[in-house]
Short mmCIF file of C-alpha atoms and ligand atoms in Angstrom, two decimals:
data_model
loop_
_atom_site.label_atom_id
_atom_site.label_comp_id
_atom_site.label_asym_id
_atom_site.label_seq_id
_atom_site.Cartn_x
_atom_site.Cartn_y
_atom_site.Cartn_z
CA MET A 101 0.00 0.00 0.00
CA LEU A 102 1.12 3.54 -0.65
CA GLY A 103 1.45 6.11 2.06
CA PRO A 104 1.79 9.88 1.75
CA ASP A 105 5.53 9.85 1.02
CA ASP A 106 5.18 7.25 -1.66
CA ARG A 107 2.55 9.13 -3.60
CA MET A 108 4.93 11.81 -4.83
CA ASN A 109 7.36 9.18 -6.03
CA GLU A 110 4.55 7.21 -7.68
CA GLY A 111 3.31 10.37 -9.33
CA ARG A 112 6.79 10.96 -10.73
CA GLU A 113 7.06 7.39 -11.95
CA ASN A 114 3.67 7.18 -13.54
CA GLY A 115 3.12 10.72 -14.69
CA ALA A 116 0.21 12.98 -13.93
CA ASP A 117 -2.35 10.29 -14.82
CA SER A 118 -1.76 8.18 -11.69
CA ARG A 119 -4.93 7.71 -9.70
CA PHE A 120 -5.34 6.31 -6.24
CA VAL A 121 -7.96 4.09 -4.72
CA HIS A 122 -8.59 3.55 -1.04
CA ILE A 123 -10.64 0.42 -0.27
CA ILE A 124 -12.13 -0.29 3.16
CA THR A 125 -12.84 -4.01 3.43
CA TYR A 126 -15.33 -5.36 5.96
CA GLY A 127 -16.03 -8.93 6.99
CA CYS A 128 -14.78 -12.22 5.72
CA GLN A 129 -11.88 -13.50 3.60
CA MET A 130 -14.19 -13.67 0.58
CA ASN A 131 -14.37 -9.89 0.76
CA VAL A 132 -10.58 -9.61 1.03
CA PHE A 133 -10.41 -11.72 -2.13
CA ASP A 134 -12.99 -9.50 -3.85
CA THR A 135 -11.01 -6.40 -2.86
CA HIS A 136 -7.99 -7.86 -4.64
CA ARG A 137 -10.14 -8.48 -7.73
CA ILE A 138 -11.35 -4.86 -7.61
CA LEU A 139 -7.73 -3.67 -7.47
CA GLN A 140 -6.98 -5.93 -10.39
CA VAL A 141 -9.80 -4.42 -12.50
CA LEU A 142 -8.69 -0.90 -11.55
CA ARG A 143 -4.99 -1.35 -12.36
CA PRO A 144 -5.36 -1.03 -16.16
CA LEU A 145 -7.26 2.21 -15.50
CA GLY A 146 -4.15 3.59 -13.79
CA TYR A 147 -5.29 3.17 -10.18
CA ARG A 148 -2.88 2.24 -7.42
CA GLU A 149 -3.83 1.48 -3.84
CA THR A 150 -3.33 3.99 -1.04
CA ASP A 151 -4.02 3.66 2.68
CA ASP A 152 -4.79 7.36 2.98
CA PRO A 153 -8.38 8.35 2.08
CA ALA A 154 -7.35 12.02 1.80
CA MET A 155 -5.18 11.13 -1.18
CA ALA A 156 -7.63 8.88 -2.94
CA ASP A 157 -9.37 9.65 -6.23
CA LEU A 158 -11.74 6.80 -5.48
CA ILE A 159 -12.91 5.44 -2.11
CA LEU A 160 -14.74 2.13 -2.03
CA LEU A 161 -16.37 0.39 0.94
CA ASN A 162 -16.43 -3.35 0.30
CA THR A 163 -19.10 -4.42 2.75
CA CYS A 164 -20.36 -7.52 4.56
CA SER A 165 -23.92 -8.23 5.66
CA VAL A 166 -23.15 -11.00 8.10
CA ARG A 167 -21.88 -9.15 11.16
CA ASP A 168 -23.71 -6.85 13.51
CA ARG A 169 -25.55 -3.81 12.09
CA PRO A 170 -23.71 -3.72 8.74
CA GLU A 171 -25.86 -1.00 7.16
CA GLN A 172 -25.34 1.34 10.12
CA LYS A 173 -21.58 0.82 9.91
CA VAL A 174 -21.54 1.63 6.21
CA ILE A 175 -23.76 4.68 6.60
CA GLY A 176 -21.58 5.84 9.52
CA THR A 177 -18.38 5.56 7.48
CA VAL A 178 -19.83 7.23 4.36
CA THR A 179 -21.11 10.05 6.58
CA ARG A 180 -17.71 10.42 8.25
CA LEU A 181 -16.16 10.77 4.77
CA LYS A 182 -18.71 13.38 3.63
CA PRO A 183 -16.49 16.43 4.43
CA LEU A 184 -13.72 14.89 2.31
CA LYS A 185 -16.12 14.52 -0.62
CA GLU A 186 -17.31 18.11 -0.14
CA SER A 187 -13.74 19.41 -0.19
CA ARG A 188 -12.91 17.31 -3.27
CA PRO A 189 -16.04 16.83 -5.39
CA ASP A 190 -13.97 15.10 -8.12
CA MET A 191 -13.17 12.28 -5.70
CA MET A 192 -15.60 9.38 -6.30
CA MET A 193 -17.07 7.36 -3.45
CA GLY A 194 -18.80 4.00 -3.74
CA VAL A 195 -20.27 1.11 -1.75
CA CYS A 196 -19.98 -2.47 -2.99
CA GLY A 197 -20.20 -6.01 -1.57
CA CYS A 198 -23.19 -7.49 0.23
CA VAL A 199 -24.67 -4.23 1.58
CA GLY A 200 -24.40 -2.69 -1.89
CA GLN A 201 -26.13 -5.73 -3.39
CA GLN A 202 -28.87 -5.73 -0.77
CA HIS A 203 -29.73 -2.03 -0.73
CA GLY A 204 -28.69 -0.84 -4.20
CA ARG A 205 -30.21 2.47 -5.26
CA ALA A 206 -31.72 3.04 -1.82
CA LEU A 207 -28.20 3.85 -0.59
CA LEU A 208 -27.83 6.55 -3.25
CA ASP A 209 -31.19 7.99 -2.18
CA ARG A 210 -30.18 7.99 1.47
CA LEU A 211 -26.63 9.31 0.95
CA PRO A 212 -26.80 12.04 -1.74
CA TRP A 213 -23.00 12.55 -1.80
CA LEU A 214 -22.38 8.88 -2.70
CA ASP A 215 -21.54 8.35 -6.40
CA LEU A 216 -21.66 4.61 -6.88
CA VAL A 217 -23.24 1.43 -5.54
CA PHE A 218 -22.61 -2.00 -7.02
CA GLY A 219 -23.25 -5.60 -6.11
CA THR A 220 -21.25 -8.76 -5.69
CA ASP A 221 -21.56 -9.81 -9.37
CA ASN A 222 -20.56 -6.46 -10.87
CA ILE A 223 -16.83 -6.05 -10.31
CA LEU A 224 -16.07 -6.48 -14.01
CA ASP A 225 -18.48 -3.60 -14.82
CA LEU A 226 -16.37 -1.19 -12.76
CA PRO A 227 -14.64 0.58 -15.72
CA ASP A 228 -18.02 1.44 -17.30
CA MET A 229 -19.50 2.49 -13.97
CA LEU A 230 -16.55 4.80 -13.25
CA ALA A 231 -16.74 6.30 -16.73
CA ALA A 232 -20.40 7.14 -16.03
CA THR A 233 -19.64 8.68 -12.62
CA HIS A 234 -16.95 10.85 -14.18
CA LYS A 235 -19.63 12.19 -16.51
CA GLY A 236 -21.56 13.25 -13.43
CA ARG A 237 -24.00 10.34 -13.23
CA ARG A 238 -24.75 8.50 -10.01
CA VAL A 239 -24.71 4.77 -10.65
CA ALA A 240 -26.41 1.80 -8.95
CA ASN A 241 -25.65 -1.56 -10.55
CA THR A 242 -26.77 -4.69 -8.72
CA ARG A 243 -27.51 -6.79 -11.78
CA ARG A 244 -27.28 -10.43 -10.82
CA MET A 245 -25.52 -12.79 -13.23
CA LYS A 246 -27.43 -15.94 -14.05
CA ARG A 247 -25.85 -19.18 -12.90
CA ARG A 248 -24.96 -20.25 -16.46
CA GLU A 249 -23.45 -16.92 -17.45
CA TYR A 250 -21.49 -16.33 -14.24
CA GLU A 251 -18.00 -15.03 -14.90
CA PHE A 252 -15.29 -15.13 -12.22
CA VAL A 253 -12.67 -12.38 -12.25
CA GLY A 254 -9.44 -14.22 -13.09
CA VAL A 255 -6.67 -14.03 -10.50
CA ASP A 256 -3.71 -11.76 -11.21
CA PRO A 257 -0.82 -12.72 -8.89
CA ALA A 258 0.56 -9.18 -9.24
CA VAL A 259 -1.99 -7.86 -6.73
CA GLU A 260 -1.16 -10.48 -4.08
CA ARG A 261 1.19 -9.53 -1.29
CA GLY A 262 3.41 -11.99 0.48
CA PRO A 263 3.48 -15.77 0.50
CA THR A 264 -0.19 -16.36 1.38
CA ALA A 265 -3.23 -15.87 -0.84
CA PHE A 266 -6.97 -16.44 -0.84
CA LEU A 267 -8.69 -17.98 -3.85
CA THR A 268 -12.45 -18.13 -4.29
CA ILE A 269 -13.43 -21.45 -5.88
CA ILE A 270 -17.21 -21.28 -5.41
CA LYS A 271 -19.49 -18.28 -5.05
CA GLY A 272 -22.96 -18.12 -3.51
CA CYS A 273 -24.78 -20.60 -1.30
CA ASP A 274 -27.65 -23.04 -1.90
CA LYS A 275 -28.32 -23.61 1.81
CA VAL A 276 -31.24 -21.99 3.61
CA CYS A 277 -29.99 -21.18 7.12
CA THR A 278 -32.79 -19.08 8.53
CA TYR A 279 -30.58 -16.36 10.06
CA CYS A 280 -28.40 -15.78 7.01
CA ILE A 281 -28.69 -13.20 4.26
CA VAL A 282 -25.84 -14.61 2.15
CA PRO A 283 -27.95 -16.72 -0.28
CA ARG A 284 -29.97 -13.60 -1.07
CA VAL A 285 -27.05 -11.26 -1.61
CA ARG A 286 -24.53 -13.68 -3.13
CA GLY A 287 -26.98 -15.83 -5.10
CA ARG A 288 -26.86 -19.53 -6.02
CA GLU A 289 -23.70 -21.62 -5.89
CA VAL A 290 -21.42 -21.44 -8.92
CA SER A 291 -18.19 -23.46 -8.90
CA LYS A 292 -15.13 -22.26 -10.74
CA PRO A 293 -14.00 -24.94 -13.23
CA ALA A 294 -11.24 -27.15 -11.77
CA ASP A 295 -8.86 -26.42 -14.67
CA VAL A 296 -9.16 -22.71 -13.91
CA VAL A 297 -8.61 -23.24 -10.17
CA GLU A 298 -5.54 -25.34 -10.83
CA ALA A 299 -4.11 -22.83 -13.32
CA GLU A 300 -4.69 -20.02 -10.79
CA VAL A 301 -2.98 -21.90 -7.97
CA ARG A 302 -0.05 -22.64 -10.28
CA SER A 303 0.23 -18.97 -11.25
CA LEU A 304 0.10 -17.89 -7.60
CA VAL A 305 2.85 -20.39 -6.74
CA ALA A 306 4.95 -19.18 -9.69
CA SER A 307 4.70 -15.64 -8.27
CA GLY A 308 5.93 -16.72 -4.82
CA VAL A 309 2.74 -17.70 -2.98
CA ARG A 310 3.27 -20.78 -0.79
CA ASP A 311 0.03 -21.03 1.23
CA VAL A 312 -3.31 -20.90 -0.59
CA THR A 313 -6.67 -20.77 1.18
CA LEU A 314 -9.58 -21.94 -1.00
CA LEU A 315 -12.68 -19.86 -0.31
CA GLY A 316 -16.41 -20.27 -0.56
CA GLN A 317 -19.43 -19.44 1.56
CA ASN A 318 -19.93 -23.19 1.48
CA VAL A 319 -16.59 -24.30 0.09
CA ASN A 320 -17.08 -28.04 0.40
CA SER A 321 -20.20 -27.89 -1.74
CA TYR A 322 -17.75 -27.28 -4.59
CA GLY A 323 -18.42 -29.13 -7.83
CA LYS A 324 -22.09 -30.02 -7.33
CA ASP A 325 -23.06 -27.72 -10.20
CA LEU A 326 -20.25 -28.85 -12.53
CA GLN A 327 -21.11 -31.36 -15.24
CA ASP A 328 -17.85 -33.33 -15.42
CA GLY A 329 -15.64 -31.70 -12.82
CA PRO A 330 -14.31 -33.19 -9.59
CA ASP A 331 -16.08 -32.80 -6.26
CA PHE A 332 -14.35 -30.93 -3.43
CA THR A 333 -12.27 -33.94 -2.36
CA GLY A 334 -11.21 -34.49 -5.96
CA LEU A 335 -10.17 -30.86 -6.24
CA LEU A 336 -8.08 -31.07 -3.05
CA GLU A 337 -6.36 -34.18 -4.40
CA ARG A 338 -5.62 -32.42 -7.67
CA LEU A 339 -4.19 -29.28 -6.05
CA ASP A 340 -2.15 -31.25 -3.56
CA GLY A 341 0.15 -32.34 -6.37
CA ILE A 342 1.22 -28.84 -7.42
CA PRO A 343 4.99 -28.46 -7.02
CA GLY A 344 6.12 -25.43 -4.99
CA LEU A 345 2.88 -25.20 -3.02
CA SER A 346 3.64 -25.69 0.67
CA ARG A 347 0.18 -25.50 2.20
CA LEU A 348 -3.44 -25.71 1.17
CA ARG A 349 -6.33 -24.58 3.38
CA PHE A 350 -10.05 -24.00 2.95
CA VAL A 351 -12.89 -22.05 4.55
CA THR A 352 -15.79 -22.14 5.20
CA SER A 353 -16.95 -25.70 5.18
CA HIS A 354 -20.44 -26.86 6.09
CA PRO A 355 -20.93 -29.88 8.37
CA ALA A 356 -23.75 -31.23 6.18
CA ASP A 357 -21.35 -31.44 3.21
CA ALA A 358 -18.32 -32.64 5.19
CA ASP A 359 -18.27 -36.28 4.11
CA GLN A 360 -15.83 -38.90 5.30
CA GLY A 361 -13.73 -38.72 2.12
CA MET A 362 -13.15 -35.01 2.56
CA LEU A 363 -12.32 -35.27 6.27
CA GLU A 364 -9.89 -38.14 5.69
CA CYS A 365 -7.91 -35.90 3.31
CA PHE A 366 -6.36 -34.37 6.43
CA GLY A 367 -4.54 -37.62 7.06
CA ARG A 368 -3.38 -38.35 3.53
CA LEU A 369 -2.75 -35.14 1.56
CA PRO A 370 0.67 -33.79 2.55
CA ARG A 371 -0.02 -30.17 1.59
CA LEU A 372 -3.40 -29.93 3.27
CA ALA A 373 -2.68 -28.01 6.49
CA GLU A 374 -4.11 -29.40 9.73
CA TYR A 375 -6.76 -26.78 10.31
CA LEU A 376 -10.52 -27.20 9.99
CA HIS A 377 -13.03 -24.40 10.47
CA LEU A 378 -16.39 -26.13 10.80
CA PRO A 379 -19.19 -23.83 12.02
CA VAL A 380 -21.64 -25.56 14.36
CA GLN A 381 -23.69 -22.51 15.54
CA SER A 382 -25.45 -24.33 18.42
CA GLY A 383 -25.17 -27.44 20.58
CA SER A 384 -28.94 -27.97 20.63
CA ASN A 385 -30.64 -30.06 17.96
CA ARG A 386 -33.84 -28.08 18.47
CA ILE A 387 -32.07 -24.79 17.69
CA LEU A 388 -30.13 -26.33 14.79
CA LYS A 389 -33.49 -27.34 13.33
CA LEU A 390 -34.89 -23.82 13.77
CA MET A 391 -31.75 -22.53 12.07
CA ARG A 392 -32.27 -25.13 9.28
CA ARG A 393 -28.63 -26.13 9.44
CA GLY A 394 -29.28 -29.63 8.15
CA TYR A 395 -27.29 -31.71 10.69
CA THR A 396 -27.55 -32.85 14.29
CA VAL A 397 -25.05 -32.48 17.11
CA ARG A 398 -24.27 -36.19 16.81
CA GLU A 399 -23.49 -35.83 13.11
CA TYR A 400 -21.31 -32.84 13.84
CA LEU A 401 -19.37 -34.78 16.48
CA ARG A 402 -18.89 -37.59 13.99
CA CYS A 403 -17.23 -35.10 11.59
CA ILE A 404 -14.81 -33.97 14.31
CA ASP A 405 -14.08 -37.55 15.26
CA THR A 406 -13.30 -38.51 11.64
CA ALA A 407 -11.03 -35.47 11.15
CA ARG A 408 -9.15 -36.18 14.39
CA LYS A 409 -8.77 -39.87 13.59
CA ALA A 410 -7.24 -38.86 10.24
CA SER A 411 -5.03 -36.17 11.78
CA PRO A 412 -4.82 -36.30 15.60
CA ASP A 413 -3.21 -32.86 16.02
CA ILE A 414 -5.64 -31.02 13.73
CA ALA A 415 -6.80 -27.60 14.99
CA VAL A 416 -10.57 -27.17 14.90
CA SER A 417 -12.38 -23.86 15.08
CA THR A 418 -16.07 -23.07 14.88
CA ASP A 419 -18.76 -20.39 14.99
CA PHE A 420 -21.55 -20.06 17.57
CA ILE A 421 -24.62 -17.83 17.55
CA VAL A 422 -26.02 -17.25 21.03
CA GLY A 423 -29.55 -16.11 21.77
CA PHE A 424 -31.21 -17.39 18.60
CA PRO A 425 -35.03 -17.03 18.81
CA GLY A 426 -36.41 -19.61 21.22
CA GLU A 427 -33.02 -20.49 22.76
CA THR A 428 -33.58 -21.59 26.37
CA ASP A 429 -31.12 -21.97 29.23
CA GLU A 430 -31.15 -25.68 28.48
CA ASP A 431 -30.24 -25.10 24.79
CA HIS A 432 -27.42 -22.84 25.92
CA ARG A 433 -26.19 -25.48 28.37
CA MET A 434 -26.05 -27.95 25.47
CA SER A 435 -23.83 -25.52 23.54
CA LEU A 436 -21.47 -25.36 26.53
CA ASP A 437 -21.49 -29.17 26.73
CA LEU A 438 -20.55 -29.37 23.06
CA ILE A 439 -17.65 -26.97 23.61
CA ARG A 440 -16.40 -29.11 26.51
CA ALA A 441 -16.75 -32.26 24.40
CA VAL A 442 -14.93 -30.98 21.30
CA ARG A 443 -12.36 -28.69 22.95
CA PHE A 444 -12.08 -26.29 20.04
CA ASP A 445 -8.88 -24.42 19.28
CA ALA A 446 -10.86 -21.25 18.55
CA ILE A 447 -14.46 -20.09 18.56
CA PHE A 448 -15.95 -17.09 16.78
CA SER A 449 -19.12 -16.30 18.71
CA PHE A 450 -21.81 -13.68 18.19
CA LYS A 451 -25.09 -12.56 19.70
CA TYR A 452 -28.02 -13.21 17.40
CA SER A 453 -29.52 -10.12 15.80
CA PRO A 454 -32.30 -10.25 13.21
CA ARG A 455 -31.35 -9.51 9.61
CA PRO A 456 -33.95 -8.01 7.30
CA GLY A 457 -34.63 -10.35 4.39
CA THR A 458 -33.94 -13.58 6.33
CA ARG A 459 -36.53 -16.16 7.44
CA ALA A 460 -35.54 -15.82 11.08
CA VAL A 461 -36.68 -12.20 11.08
CA ARG A 462 -40.25 -13.56 11.24
CA MET A 463 -39.42 -15.40 14.48
CA GLU A 464 -39.81 -13.54 17.73
CA ASP A 465 -36.40 -12.26 18.91
CA ASP A 466 -37.37 -13.34 22.40
CA VAL A 467 -34.04 -13.73 24.21
CA PRO A 468 -33.46 -10.48 26.14
CA GLU A 469 -30.31 -8.57 25.25
CA GLU A 470 -28.82 -8.97 28.75
CA VAL A 471 -29.39 -12.75 28.59
CA LYS A 472 -27.66 -12.91 25.21
CA ALA A 473 -24.74 -10.91 26.63
CA ALA A 474 -24.46 -13.17 29.70
CA ARG A 475 -24.58 -16.34 27.57
CA LEU A 476 -21.95 -14.97 25.21
CA LEU A 477 -19.67 -14.12 28.12
CA GLU A 478 -20.14 -17.58 29.66
CA LEU A 479 -19.37 -19.27 26.36
CA GLN A 480 -16.29 -17.14 25.71
CA THR A 481 -14.95 -17.56 29.25
CA LEU A 482 -15.26 -21.33 28.93
CA GLN A 483 -13.50 -21.22 25.56
CA ASP A 484 -10.68 -18.98 26.87
CA GLY A 485 -9.74 -21.70 29.36
CA ILE A 486 -9.92 -24.44 26.74
CA MET A 487 -7.91 -22.41 24.25
CA ALA A 488 -5.16 -21.76 26.82
CA GLU A 489 -4.98 -25.47 27.48
CA ARG A 490 -4.94 -26.31 23.75
CA MET A 491 -2.19 -23.73 23.15
CA SER A 492 -0.06 -25.18 25.96
CA ARG A 493 0.49 -28.37 23.96
CA PHE A 494 2.85 -26.42 21.70
CA LEU A 495 5.32 -25.55 24.48
CA GLY A 496 8.72 -27.12 23.75
CA ARG A 497 7.54 -28.56 20.45
CA VAL A 498 9.26 -27.89 17.13
CA GLU A 499 6.80 -26.53 14.60
CA GLU A 500 7.14 -26.02 10.87
CA VAL A 501 6.49 -22.29 10.37
CA LEU A 502 5.87 -20.50 7.08
CA VAL A 503 7.48 -17.05 7.34
CA GLU A 504 4.94 -14.36 6.35
CA GLY A 505 6.70 -11.06 7.15
CA PRO A 506 7.75 -8.72 9.95
CA SER A 507 6.00 -9.29 13.28
CA ARG A 508 3.22 -6.84 14.10
CA ALA A 509 4.22 -7.01 17.75
CA SER A 510 7.85 -6.03 17.06
CA GLY A 511 9.34 -4.80 13.81
CA PHE A 512 12.62 -6.55 14.72
CA GLU A 513 11.06 -9.99 14.70
CA TRP A 514 9.52 -12.22 12.07
CA MET A 515 5.99 -13.58 12.07
CA GLY A 516 4.81 -16.83 10.58
CA ARG A 517 2.16 -19.49 10.97
CA THR A 518 2.12 -23.14 11.94
CA ARG A 519 0.27 -25.65 9.79
CA THR A 520 -2.43 -25.50 12.48
CA ASN A 521 -2.85 -21.76 11.77
CA ARG A 522 -1.22 -20.46 14.96
CA ILE A 523 0.75 -17.23 14.72
CA VAL A 524 4.40 -17.58 15.80
CA ASN A 525 6.74 -14.62 16.42
CA PHE A 526 10.47 -15.20 16.51
CA PRO A 527 13.76 -13.25 16.31
CA PRO A 528 15.81 -13.56 13.12
CA PRO A 529 18.16 -16.52 13.39
CA GLU A 530 21.83 -15.65 13.81
CA GLY A 531 23.95 -16.32 10.77
CA ALA A 532 21.08 -17.31 8.52
CA SER A 533 19.05 -15.19 6.19
CA ILE A 534 15.34 -15.96 6.00
CA GLY A 535 12.43 -14.19 4.37
CA PRO A 536 8.73 -14.42 3.50
CA GLY A 537 7.81 -17.76 1.97
CA ASP A 538 10.55 -19.75 3.73
CA LEU A 539 9.67 -22.76 5.84
CA VAL A 540 11.62 -22.85 9.11
CA ASP A 541 11.63 -25.11 12.14
CA VAL A 542 10.80 -23.12 15.27
CA ARG A 543 11.05 -24.40 18.82
CA ILE A 544 8.15 -22.94 20.81
CA ASP A 545 9.47 -21.26 23.98
CA GLU A 546 6.51 -19.19 25.11
CA ILE A 547 2.72 -19.30 24.92
CA LYS A 548 0.89 -15.97 24.70
CA ALA A 549 -2.86 -15.42 24.81
CA HIS A 550 -3.33 -15.63 21.03
CA SER A 551 0.11 -16.40 19.65
CA LEU A 552 3.30 -18.35 20.19
CA ARG A 553 6.91 -17.25 20.47
CA GLY A 554 9.94 -19.30 19.62
CA THR A 555 13.46 -19.75 18.31
CA VAL A 556 14.43 -20.82 14.81
CA LEU A 557 16.45 -24.03 14.85
CA PRO A 558 19.48 -24.37 12.57
S1 SF4 B 298 -24.34 -22.22 4.76
FE1 SF4 B 298 -25.94 -21.10 5.88
S2 SF4 B 298 -24.76 -19.60 7.10
FE2 SF4 B 298 -23.39 -20.32 5.49
S3 SF4 B 298 -23.61 -18.86 3.81
FE3 SF4 B 298 -25.04 -20.55 3.39
S4 SF4 B 298 -26.99 -19.91 4.29
FE4 SF4 B 298 -25.39 -18.59 5.17
#
């Protein structure tokens, strides 16, 4: 990213036509991936990325509808940026992603200083949309591509930074979880052809990427819509053979589509890193049914059991929603029991809040806010203890770490990740030169709350 000092140099290098885009990305990794695709589409138009909104010719908010009060957040940020727009009317401002898709033109009506709103299927239309805004038009484009005509934006490794990269392999979701807006804003599932995925992974590896995370709202549903392509397990097997690739990961998988073949890949594919994010959402079958998740607690536990039999040290993380409509103390207790039974490495937990456009919005949001808050705290406190215990198993162990870059905690140290997705900070080894993309053996000397610290072994 370019900062203030860099802009003058960039301007000199690229002439007076250099333009700058500042993108604020909310939410999940799929949005991070989409932000990279937006940058890719903007590059031929002369745009470079800047982290300073005051210097931008274009500001985009790439939004997410999943987390708490997404519309309010977007409206708050666009309002905060209003003085900047007033001082520089030639600077264009737009909203894209799920909130753009969901609210479309209504956002332009509500925020008269906003120039552009576009949806999740419209990234490739960006040059035309910008041309229209520069002629003074305000543009809302949320046209949804039909399943058959869906076109993925091809990956350009030049916009990736560092040795890790995300790669969307399936867009949309065909599930019907009652609390979720994703199927409405992202549409039906469309899998990227396996040949394209493989070619993209190869090109990322050729450009220095070593760790690729395959993305999808429901990633392990991959291939169901392809005529002759492999299923998700087949795709993993195919990618596992790519020379130069050190690690392969995937998120987010759905328990109902996590079959035995897929889970056993953790024990037999050398590049598949030992990390499984498998959202459960609740430990109560009654609530899972109200959520229309399509599996029972017993089936979920069977998935975990299969994955751990295949790979005993695998790290497992999950998502929980607390306070879903109708959730009783007993349902909540069952969630706590499930946490004790599985002993997750990490949990991402949220209080339920109704989302307009979902089925659950018609259910009475009957768990009082203070009860939701108390249940969330209880769940997180339980998990904090389990996580500390799970982390302690690393002490004294030697872990294979992929070096990602300078440590955020200390600019003098390096930061990398274990195969189980734990962050490790470590000082540079004496007498050896290492850099991003290298695999090093690190002895773990210290356990911190959310990371590890260690020493590189010769
Ligand atoms: S699987 Fe359920 S929660 Fe996940 S994106 Fe699809 S509908 Fe939403």
